PDB file of C-alpha atoms in Angstrom:
ATOM      1  CA  UNK A   1      46.961 -10.040  18.397  1.00  0.00           C
ATOM      2  CA  UNK A   2      47.337  -8.741  21.950  1.00  0.00           C
ATOM      3  CA  UNK A   3      44.740  -6.021  21.295  1.00  0.00           C
ATOM      4  CA  UNK A   4      42.306  -8.592  19.944  1.00  0.00           C
ATOM      5  CA  UNK A   5      42.701 -10.762  23.046  1.00  0.00           C
ATOM      6  CA  UNK A   6      42.117  -7.805  25.366  1.00  0.00           C
ATOM      7  CA  UNK A   7      38.996  -6.848  23.414  1.00  0.00           C
ATOM      8  CA  UNK A   8      37.645 -10.408  23.781  1.00  0.00           C
ATOM      9  CA  UNK A   9      38.254 -10.363  27.550  1.00  0.00           C
ATOM     10  CA  UNK A  10      36.440  -7.042  27.835  1.00  0.00           C
ATOM     11  CA  UNK A  11      33.529  -8.274  25.698  1.00  0.00           C
ATOM     12  CA  UNK A  12      33.157 -11.298  27.990  1.00  0.00           C
ATOM     13  CA  UNK A  13      32.189  -8.947  30.819  1.00  0.00           C
ATOM     14  CA  UNK A  14      28.980  -8.086  28.929  1.00  0.00           C
ATOM     15  CA  UNK A  15      27.765 -11.695  28.612  1.00  0.00           C
ATOM     16  CA  UNK A  16      24.126 -12.337  29.453  1.00  0.00           C
ATOM     17  CA  UNK A  17      24.135 -15.844  30.917  1.00  0.00           C
ATOM     18  CA  UNK A  18      21.499 -16.124  33.664  1.00  0.00           C
ATOM     19  CA  UNK A  19      21.183 -19.912  33.275  1.00  0.00           C
ATOM     20  CA  UNK A  20      24.626 -21.350  32.568  1.00  0.00           C
ATOM     21  CA  UNK A  21      26.742 -18.597  34.175  1.00  0.00           C
ATOM     22  CA  UNK A  22      29.338 -19.481  31.483  1.00  0.00           C
ATOM     23  CA  UNK A  23      30.642 -16.177  30.107  1.00  0.00           C
ATOM     24  CA  UNK A  24      32.415 -16.083  26.740  1.00  0.00           C
ATOM     25  CA  UNK A  25      33.858 -13.117  24.862  1.00  0.00           C
ATOM     26  CA  UNK A  26      35.067 -12.794  21.289  1.00  0.00           C
ATOM     27  CA  UNK A  27      36.717 -10.184  19.113  1.00  0.00           C
ATOM     28  CA  UNK A  28      37.040 -10.435  15.339  1.00  0.00           C
ATOM     29  CA  UNK A  29      39.398  -8.434  13.147  1.00  0.00           C
ATOM     30  CA  UNK A  30      38.257  -7.188   9.769  1.00  0.00           C
ATOM     31  CA  UNK A  31      40.574  -6.561   6.820  1.00  0.00           C
ATOM     32  CA  UNK A  32      39.918  -2.838   7.378  1.00  0.00           C
ATOM     33  CA  UNK A  33      41.666  -3.110  10.755  1.00  0.00           C
ATOM     34  CA  UNK A  34      38.465  -2.594  12.734  1.00  0.00           C
ATOM     35  CA  UNK A  35      37.734  -4.879  15.691  1.00  0.00           C
ATOM     36  CA  UNK A  36      34.203  -6.076  16.422  1.00  0.00           C
ATOM     37  CA  UNK A  37      33.364  -7.687  19.761  1.00  0.00           C
ATOM     38  CA  UNK A  38      30.658  -9.971  21.016  1.00  0.00           C
ATOM     39  CA  UNK A  39      29.587 -11.941  24.043  1.00  0.00           C
ATOM     40  CA  UNK A  40      27.344 -14.924  24.496  1.00  0.00           C
ATOM     41  CA  UNK A  41      23.667 -14.175  25.006  1.00  0.00           C
ATOM     42  CA  UNK A  42      21.426 -16.959  26.256  1.00  0.00           C
ATOM     43  CA  UNK A  43      17.780 -17.454  27.040  1.00  0.00           C
ATOM     44  CA  UNK A  44      15.703 -20.295  28.446  1.00  0.00           C
ATOM     45  CA  UNK A  45      15.500 -21.883  24.983  1.00  0.00           C
ATOM     46  CA  UNK A  46      19.190 -22.746  24.537  1.00  0.00           C
ATOM     47  CA  UNK A  47      18.747 -23.370  20.810  1.00  0.00           C
ATOM     48  CA  UNK A  48      17.936 -19.668  20.371  1.00  0.00           C
ATOM     49  CA  UNK A  49      20.961 -18.500  22.338  1.00  0.00           C
ATOM     50  CA  UNK A  50      23.881 -16.883  20.537  1.00  0.00           C
ATOM     51  CA  UNK A  51      27.548 -17.610  21.124  1.00  0.00           C
ATOM     52  CA  UNK A  52      30.143 -14.851  21.478  1.00  0.00           C
ATOM     53  CA  UNK A  53      31.907 -15.795  18.257  1.00  0.00           C
ATOM     54  CA  UNK A  54      28.756 -15.514  16.143  1.00  0.00           C
ATOM     55  CA  UNK A  55      27.726 -12.305  17.921  1.00  0.00           C
ATOM     56  CA  UNK A  56      31.066 -10.669  17.007  1.00  0.00           C
ATOM     57  CA  UNK A  57      30.973 -11.952  13.409  1.00  0.00           C
ATOM     58  CA  UNK A  58      27.350 -10.919  12.874  1.00  0.00           C
ATOM     59  CA  UNK A  59      28.121  -7.494  14.343  1.00  0.00           C
ATOM     60  CA  UNK A  60      30.957  -7.071  11.832  1.00  0.00           C
ATOM     61  CA  UNK A  61      28.794  -8.191   8.919  1.00  0.00           C
ATOM     62  CA  UNK A  62      25.955  -5.907  10.047  1.00  0.00           C
ATOM     63  CA  UNK A  63      28.435  -3.019   9.911  1.00  0.00           C
ATOM     64  CA  UNK A  64      29.421  -3.959   6.347  1.00  0.00           C
ATOM     65  CA  UNK A  65      32.686  -5.756   7.156  1.00  0.00           C
ATOM     66  CA  UNK A  66      32.554  -9.165   5.482  1.00  0.00           C
ATOM     67  CA  UNK A  67      36.281  -9.798   5.042  1.00  0.00           C
ATOM     68  CA  UNK A  68      37.428 -11.127   8.404  1.00  0.00           C
ATOM     69  CA  UNK A  69      40.911 -12.378   9.195  1.00  0.00           C
ATOM     70  CA  UNK A  70      41.317 -13.332  12.854  1.00  0.00           C
ATOM     71  CA  UNK A  71      39.111 -14.038  15.850  1.00  0.00           C
ATOM     72  CA  UNK A  72      40.002 -14.311  19.538  1.00  0.00           C
ATOM     73  CA  UNK A  73      37.723 -16.253  21.904  1.00  0.00           C
ATOM     74  CA  UNK A  74      38.020 -16.360  25.701  1.00  0.00           C
ATOM     75  CA  UNK A  75      36.236 -18.113  28.568  1.00  0.00           C
ATOM     76  CA  UNK A  76      36.939 -19.212  32.118  1.00  0.00           C
ATOM     77  CA  UNK A  77      37.962 -22.743  31.172  1.00  0.00           C
ATOM     78  CA  UNK A  78      40.832 -24.964  32.389  1.00  0.00           C
ATOM     79  CA  UNK A  79      42.538 -24.722  28.995  1.00  0.00           C
ATOM     80  CA  UNK A  80      41.931 -22.497  25.984  1.00  0.00           C
ATOM     81  CA  UNK A  81      38.209 -22.445  25.134  1.00  0.00           C
ATOM     82  CA  UNK A  82      36.900 -24.506  22.222  1.00  0.00           C
ATOM     83  CA  UNK A  83      34.197 -23.032  19.938  1.00  0.00           C
ATOM     84  CA  UNK A  84      31.000 -24.966  19.260  1.00  0.00           C
ATOM     85  CA  UNK A  85      30.299 -26.549  15.879  1.00  0.00           C
ATOM     86  CA  UNK A  86      27.931 -23.794  14.756  1.00  0.00           C
ATOM     87  CA  UNK A  87      30.542 -21.122  15.459  1.00  0.00           C
ATOM     88  CA  UNK A  88      33.222 -23.136  13.672  1.00  0.00           C
ATOM     89  CA  UNK A  89      31.054 -23.311  10.554  1.00  0.00           C
ATOM     90  CA  UNK A  90      30.290 -19.566  10.641  1.00  0.00           C
ATOM     91  CA  UNK A  91      34.017 -18.813  10.989  1.00  0.00           C
ATOM     92  CA  UNK A  92      34.688 -21.022   7.966  1.00  0.00           C
ATOM     93  CA  UNK A  93      31.930 -19.315   5.966  1.00  0.00           C
ATOM     94  CA  UNK A  94      33.602 -15.936   6.447  1.00  0.00           C
ATOM     95  CA  UNK A  95      37.099 -17.249   5.752  1.00  0.00           C
ATOM     96  CA  UNK A  96      38.612 -16.485   9.143  1.00  0.00           C
ATOM     97  CA  UNK A  97      42.088 -17.974   8.859  1.00  0.00           C
ATOM     98  CA  UNK A  98      43.464 -17.482  12.380  1.00  0.00           C
ATOM     99  CA  UNK A  99      41.658 -18.403  15.579  1.00  0.00           C
ATOM    100  CA  UNK A 100      43.099 -17.478  18.970  1.00  0.00           C
ATOM    101  CA  UNK A 101      41.671 -19.703  21.699  1.00  0.00           C
ATOM    102  CA  UNK A 102      42.208 -18.365  25.227  1.00  0.00           C
ATOM    103  CA  UNK A 103      41.232 -18.702  28.862  1.00  0.00           C
ATOM    104  CA  UNK A 104      41.319 -16.197  31.697  1.00  0.00           C
ATOM    105  CA  UNK A 105      44.546 -17.687  33.092  1.00  0.00           C
ATOM    106  CA  UNK A 106      46.430 -16.479  30.027  1.00  0.00           C
ATOM    107  CA  UNK A 107      46.696 -19.787  28.178  1.00  0.00           C
ATOM    108  CA  UNK A 108      46.508 -19.282  24.402  1.00  0.00           C
ATOM    109  CA  UNK A 109      46.463 -21.501  21.387  1.00  0.00           C
ATOM    110  CA  UNK A 110      46.610 -20.237  17.819  1.00  0.00           C
ATOM    111  CA  UNK A 111      44.890 -22.564  15.351  1.00  0.00           C
ATOM    112  CA  UNK A 112      43.893 -22.444  11.705  1.00  0.00           C
ATOM    113  CA  UNK A 113      40.426 -23.070  10.373  1.00  0.00           C
ATOM    114  CA  UNK A 114      41.574 -26.377   8.873  1.00  0.00           C
ATOM    115  CA  UNK A 115      42.774 -27.522  12.308  1.00  0.00           C
ATOM    116  CA  UNK A 116      39.561 -26.422  13.995  1.00  0.00           C
ATOM    117  CA  UNK A 117      37.113 -27.699  11.369  1.00  0.00           C
ATOM    118  CA  UNK A 118      38.608 -29.973   8.720  1.00  0.00           C
ATOM    119  CA  UNK A 119      36.564 -30.331   5.527  1.00  0.00           C
ATOM    120  CA  UNK A 120      34.339 -27.345   6.341  1.00  0.00           C
ATOM    121  CA  UNK A 121      31.996 -25.713   3.858  1.00  0.00           C
ATOM    122  CA  UNK A 122      32.815 -22.167   2.812  1.00  0.00           C
ATOM    123  CA  UNK A 123      31.329 -19.848   0.207  1.00  0.00           C
ATOM    124  CA  UNK A 124      34.240 -20.593  -2.148  1.00  0.00           C
ATOM    125  CA  UNK A 125      32.900 -24.145  -2.332  1.00  0.00           C
ATOM    126  CA  UNK A 126      29.724 -22.811  -3.916  1.00  0.00           C
ATOM    127  CA  UNK A 127      30.913 -19.778  -5.887  1.00  0.00           C
ATOM    128  CA  UNK A 128      33.852 -20.092  -8.241  1.00  0.00           C
ATOM    129  CA  UNK A 129      35.249 -16.619  -7.592  1.00  0.00           C
ATOM    130  CA  UNK A 130      34.068 -16.274  -3.999  1.00  0.00           C
ATOM    131  CA  UNK A 131      31.437 -13.726  -5.074  1.00  0.00           C
ATOM    132  CA  UNK A 132      28.141 -14.528  -3.420  1.00  0.00           C
ATOM    133  CA  UNK A 133      26.227 -12.591  -6.081  1.00  0.00           C
ATOM    134  CA  UNK A 134      26.510 -15.247  -8.788  1.00  0.00           C
TER     135      UNK A 134
END
């Protein structure tokens, strides 16, 4: 977990946030043991911006890693950062069971998906065996 947190902090340094100046970093752990990182990337049309959590998850999926277990998210917030609704739903979709919320001061909070997004939709809700090829 410590390695994942450090990777998220490092990823935050790459954030492209010319408008908000709000840098966020994320690191997601795949079942293979590989860590994928991401930062938030914004543009003038905020709706087309991408959060750090989704960047890390999409990077993992693009590399062929679809079984994800844990994600760490960090920002310069008073308390541990809280992911947006879109990121929460994407985390649920990929079955991420542990979420480490952090800030730069070292505050951490470990939460489950059910705590973060109760009653979320996940692929198991649509496919009996979890196989998205049905």
